[in-house]
Amino acid sequence: MTDRSTATPLTDEQSWEVLGLQKIGRLATAVAGDVEIFPVNYAATKRRIFVRTAPGSKLAEIAVNGRIAFEVDEIGTDLAYSVVLKGTAEILEHDDDITDAEATGLLTYLDTHKPVWLRITPTEVSGRRFTR
Amino acid sequence: MTDRSTATPLTDEQSWEVLGLQKIGRLATAVAGDVEIFPVNYAATKRRIFVRTAPGSKLAEIAVNGRIAFEVDEIGTDLAYSVVLKGTAEILEHDDDITDAEATGLLTYLDTHKPVWLRITPTEVSGRRFTR
């Protein structure tokens, strides 16, 4: 511990900057009190988060129509950032939306020919910057 | 997409090996349908996860007496690991338990003089190895 260690809130702008720089986030859901957490590849654009997953995946099943939390961090030796976003996730079904999603160029670690796209619309974004 | 990309389940032993190698995990909780996710420093020992936090922190308040999910990952260019653990978290109150926790040598990014120790006892551990 040092007296110099501090946590500073980020502005919305700064939080989206962090979200724009990273590629891997973790999406958490709760269904009937059962908490799940998934590491996901994502893209952030126009203040939305896009996640690509396989049809029928557990993520696609349970992330939808529920409140989710999504977290991204960047941990350095003397400086760290964490952004947590809360909101809802939906599966994209309209061609226009899917075109928007595909325009992000997002690929996943395990890629699939006909992905399902999730779009997260945030209701709350909070970021913190840690220094020590 | 390539046909070579695969996800292979890890054995319990392999999952704990991954947990033992990393330092940062994400803890997710759900209270009344509201999902929270926290990046945390942790130590894994004797098949338990120890997390150190500040007294009165949001994490200390809500992670306790509830089911939690905890995720650790390591993402490389051609190989990635992810381990998700489900279980319960408790605040350590007995001296013996706190001594065990302190023996992990765990420090946090923002350190504090009189930390609260959480111990996660898993009911389920599942790990996956991704190659492409």
Coordinates of C-alpha atoms in Angstrom, one line a residue:
Chain A
M1 CA 0.0 0.0 0.0
T2 CA 1.0 3.5 -0.7
D3 CA -0.7 6.7 0.1
R4 CA -0.3 7.7 -3.5
S5 CA -2.6 4.9 -4.8
T6 CA -5.8 6.3 -6.2
A7 CA -8.9 5.4 -8.2
T8 CA -10.2 8.2 -10.4
P9 CA -13.6 8.0 -12.2
L10 CA -13.4 8.3 -16.0
T11 CA -15.7 10.5 -18.0
D12 CA -18.1 8.8 -20.4
E13 CA -15.8 9.9 -23.2
Q14 CA -12.8 8.3 -21.5
S15 CA -14.7 5.1 -20.8
W16 CA -15.6 4.7 -24.5
E17 CA -12.0 5.4 -25.4
V18 CA -11.0 2.4 -23.2
L19 CA -13.8 0.3 -24.7
G20 CA -12.6 1.3 -28.2
L21 CA -9.0 0.2 -27.5
Q22 CA -9.6 -3.3 -26.2
K23 CA -10.9 -6.4 -28.0
I24 CA -11.8 -8.8 -25.2
G25 CA -14.4 -8.2 -22.6
R26 CA -16.4 -10.3 -20.1
L27 CA -20.2 -10.4 -20.3
A28 CA -22.1 -11.4 -17.1
T29 CA -25.7 -12.4 -17.0
A30 CA -28.0 -13.7 -14.3
V31 CA -30.9 -15.9 -14.9
A32 CA -32.9 -17.0 -11.8
G33 CA -30.0 -16.1 -9.5
D34 CA -27.5 -18.1 -11.5
V35 CA -24.6 -15.9 -12.5
E36 CA -22.7 -16.7 -15.7
I37 CA -19.7 -15.0 -17.1
F38 CA -18.3 -15.3 -20.6
P39 CA -15.1 -13.9 -22.1
V40 CA -16.0 -12.4 -25.5
N41 CA -14.5 -10.7 -28.4
Y42 CA -16.3 -7.4 -29.0
A43 CA -16.3 -4.3 -31.0
A44 CA -17.4 -0.9 -29.7
T45 CA -19.0 1.5 -32.1
K46 CA -21.5 4.4 -31.8
R47 CA -21.8 3.7 -28.1
R48 CA -22.9 0.2 -28.6
I49 CA -21.1 -3.1 -28.0
F50 CA -21.2 -5.8 -30.6
V51 CA -20.5 -9.4 -29.8
R52 CA -20.4 -12.3 -32.3
T53 CA -21.3 -15.8 -31.2
A54 CA -22.3 -19.1 -32.6
P55 CA -26.0 -20.0 -33.1
G56 CA -27.3 -21.9 -30.2
S57 CA -24.4 -21.0 -27.9
K58 CA -25.1 -20.7 -24.2
L59 CA -24.2 -17.0 -24.6
A60 CA -26.8 -16.5 -27.3
E61 CA -29.4 -18.3 -25.2
I62 CA -29.1 -16.5 -21.9
A63 CA -27.6 -13.1 -22.7
V64 CA -30.8 -12.1 -24.5
N65 CA -33.7 -10.2 -23.0
G66 CA -32.0 -9.7 -19.8
R67 CA -29.9 -7.2 -18.0
I68 CA -26.2 -7.8 -18.4
A69 CA -23.0 -6.3 -17.2
F70 CA -19.9 -6.1 -19.4
E71 CA -16.4 -5.4 -18.3
V72 CA -13.2 -4.4 -20.0
D73 CA -9.9 -3.8 -18.3
E74 CA -6.3 -2.9 -19.1
I75 CA -3.9 -3.6 -16.3
G76 CA -0.4 -2.1 -16.4
T77 CA 2.3 -2.0 -13.9
D78 CA 1.6 1.5 -12.5
L79 CA -1.7 2.3 -14.3
A80 CA -4.8 0.3 -14.8
Y81 CA -8.2 1.0 -16.3
S82 CA -11.5 -0.8 -15.9
V83 CA -14.8 0.0 -17.5
V84 CA -18.1 -1.6 -16.5
L85 CA -21.2 -1.1 -18.6
K86 CA -24.7 -2.2 -17.7
G87 CA -27.5 -2.6 -20.1
T88 CA -29.4 -5.1 -22.2
A89 CA -28.4 -7.4 -25.0
E90 CA -30.4 -8.4 -28.0
I91 CA -29.9 -10.7 -30.9
L92 CA -29.8 -8.8 -34.2
E93 CA -32.4 -10.0 -36.7
H94 CA -32.8 -7.1 -39.1
D95 CA -30.5 -6.9 -42.1
D96 CA -29.7 -3.3 -41.5
D97 CA -28.6 -4.0 -38.0
I98 CA -26.5 -7.1 -39.1
T99 CA -24.9 -4.9 -41.8
D100 CA -23.9 -2.4 -39.0
A101 CA -22.6 -5.2 -36.9
E102 CA -20.6 -6.8 -39.8
A103 CA -19.1 -3.3 -40.6
T104 CA -17.3 -3.5 -37.3
G105 CA -15.0 -6.2 -38.8
L106 CA -15.2 -8.2 -35.6
L107 CA -13.9 -11.7 -35.7
T108 CA -14.0 -14.2 -32.8
Y109 CA -11.4 -16.6 -31.6
L110 CA -13.5 -19.5 -32.7
D111 CA -15.0 -18.2 -35.9
T112 CA -18.2 -19.5 -37.5
H113 CA -19.8 -19.1 -40.9
K114 CA -23.2 -17.9 -39.8
P115 CA -22.7 -16.1 -36.5
V116 CA -25.3 -14.6 -34.2
W117 CA -24.7 -11.0 -33.5
L118 CA -25.5 -9.5 -30.1
R119 CA -25.8 -5.8 -29.6
I120 CA -25.5 -4.4 -26.1
T121 CA -27.2 -1.1 -25.5
P122 CA -25.9 0.5 -22.3
T123 CA -27.9 2.2 -19.7
E124 CA -24.9 3.0 -17.5
V125 CA -21.2 3.2 -18.1
S126 CA -18.7 3.6 -15.4
G127 CA -14.9 3.7 -15.8
R128 CA -12.1 4.0 -13.3
R129 CA -8.4 4.7 -13.7
F130 CA -6.1 3.3 -11.0
T131 CA -2.6 4.6 -10.4
R132 CA -0.1 3.6 -7.8
Chain B
M1 CA -13.2 -19.2 -39.9
T2 CA -11.0 -22.2 -40.2
D3 CA -11.9 -25.8 -39.7
R4 CA -8.9 -26.1 -37.4
S5 CA -10.3 -23.8 -34.7
T6 CA -11.4 -25.8 -31.7
A7 CA -12.4 -25.5 -28.0
T8 CA -11.3 -28.3 -25.8
P9 CA -12.5 -28.7 -22.2
L10 CA -9.8 -28.6 -19.5
T11 CA -9.6 -31.1 -16.7
D12 CA -10.1 -29.8 -13.1
E13 CA -6.3 -30.1 -12.7
Q14 CA -5.6 -28.0 -15.8
S15 CA -8.2 -25.4 -14.8
W16 CA -6.5 -24.9 -11.4
E17 CA -3.2 -24.6 -13.2
V18 CA -4.6 -21.7 -15.3
L19 CA -6.1 -20.2 -12.1
G20 CA -2.7 -20.5 -10.4
L21 CA -0.9 -18.7 -13.2
Q22 CA -3.0 -15.6 -13.4
K23 CA -3.4 -12.7 -11.0
I24 CA -6.5 -10.8 -12.3
G25 CA -9.9 -12.3 -12.5
R26 CA -13.4 -10.9 -12.8
L27 CA -16.1 -11.6 -10.2
A28 CA -19.7 -11.4 -11.1
T29 CA -22.6 -11.3 -8.7
A30 CA -26.4 -10.8 -9.1
V31 CA -28.5 -9.3 -6.5
A32 CA -32.2 -9.0 -7.3
G33 CA -31.5 -9.4 -11.0
D34 CA -28.9 -6.6 -11.0
V35 CA -25.7 -8.0 -12.4
E36 CA -22.4 -6.6 -11.2
I37 CA -18.9 -7.4 -12.4
F38 CA -15.6 -6.5 -10.7
P39 CA -12.0 -6.9 -11.9
V40 CA -10.1 -8.3 -8.9
N41 CA -6.6 -9.4 -7.9
Y42 CA -6.8 -12.8 -6.5
A43 CA -4.7 -15.8 -5.3
A44 CA -5.7 -19.4 -5.9
T45 CA -4.6 -21.9 -3.2
K46 CA -5.9 -25.2 -2.0
R47 CA -8.7 -25.0 -4.5
R48 CA -10.0 -21.8 -3.1
I49 CA -9.9 -18.3 -4.5
F50 CA -8.9 -15.4 -2.2
V51 CA -9.7 -11.8 -3.0
R52 CA -8.6 -8.8 -0.9
T53 CA -10.8 -5.7 -0.9
A54 CA -11.4 -2.6 1.2
P55 CA -13.8 -2.6 4.1
G56 CA -17.2 -1.3 3.0
S57 CA -16.4 -1.7 -0.7
K58 CA -19.3 -2.5 -3.0
L59 CA -17.6 -5.8 -3.7
A60 CA -17.5 -6.7 0.0
E61 CA -21.1 -5.7 0.4
I62 CA -22.7 -7.6 -2.4
A63 CA -20.4 -10.6 -3.1
V64 CA -21.2 -12.1 0.2
N65 CA -23.8 -14.8 0.9
G66 CA -24.6 -15.1 -2.7
R67 CA -23.7 -17.2 -5.7
I68 CA -21.0 -15.7 -7.7
A69 CA -19.2 -16.5 -10.9
F70 CA -15.5 -15.9 -11.3
E71 CA -13.6 -15.8 -14.6
V72 CA -9.9 -15.9 -15.5
D73 CA -8.5 -15.9 -19.0
E74 CA -5.3 -15.8 -20.9
I75 CA -5.6 -14.9 -24.5
G76 CA -2.7 -15.5 -26.9
T77 CA -2.4 -15.2 -30.6
D78 CA -3.0 -18.9 -31.4
L79 CA -4.0 -20.3 -28.0
A80 CA -6.3 -19.1 -25.4
Y81 CA -7.6 -20.3 -22.0
S82 CA -10.6 -19.4 -20.1
V83 CA -11.7 -20.8 -16.7
V84 CA -15.1 -20.1 -15.1
L85 CA -15.8 -21.0 -11.6
K86 CA -19.1 -20.9 -9.8
G87 CA -19.5 -20.9 -6.1
T88 CA -20.1 -18.8 -3.1
A89 CA -18.1 -16.0 -1.5
E90 CA -17.7 -15.3 2.2
I91 CA -15.9 -12.7 4.2
L92 CA -13.3 -14.2 6.4
E93 CA -13.7 -13.5 10.1
H94 CA -11.7 -16.1 12.0
D95 CA -8.1 -15.4 12.6
D96 CA -7.0 -18.8 11.3
D97 CA -8.8 -18.2 8.0
I98 CA -7.3 -14.7 7.7
T99 CA -3.8 -16.1 8.4
D100 CA -4.4 -18.6 5.5
A101 CA -5.5 -15.7 3.3
E102 CA -2.5 -13.5 4.2
A103 CA -0.2 -16.4 3.5
T104 CA -1.1 -16.1 -0.1
G105 CA 0.9 -12.9 -0.2
L106 CA -1.8 -11.3 -2.3
L107 CA -1.7 -7.6 -2.8
T108 CA -4.2 -5.5 -4.6
Y109 CA -3.7 -2.6 -7.0
L110 CA -5.1 -0.2 -4.5
D111 CA -3.8 -1.5 -1.3
T112 CA -5.3 -0.8 2.1
H113 CA -4.1 -1.3 5.7
K114 CA -6.9 -3.4 7.0
P115 CA -8.3 -5.3 4.1
V116 CA -11.4 -7.5 4.0
W117 CA -10.7 -11.0 2.7
L118 CA -13.1 -12.9 0.6
R119 CA -12.8 -16.6 0.1
I120 CA -14.6 -18.2 -2.8
T121 CA -15.5 -21.9 -2.4
P122 CA -16.2 -23.3 -5.8
T123 CA -19.0 -25.7 -6.5
E124 CA -18.2 -26.0 -10.2
V125 CA -15.1 -25.2 -12.3
S126 CA -15.0 -25.4 -16.0
G127 CA -12.1 -24.5 -18.2
R128 CA -11.6 -24.4 -22.0
R129 CA -8.6 -24.2 -24.2
F130 CA -9.0 -22.6 -27.6
T131 CA -6.7 -23.1 -30.5
R132 CA -6.9 -21.8 -34.0

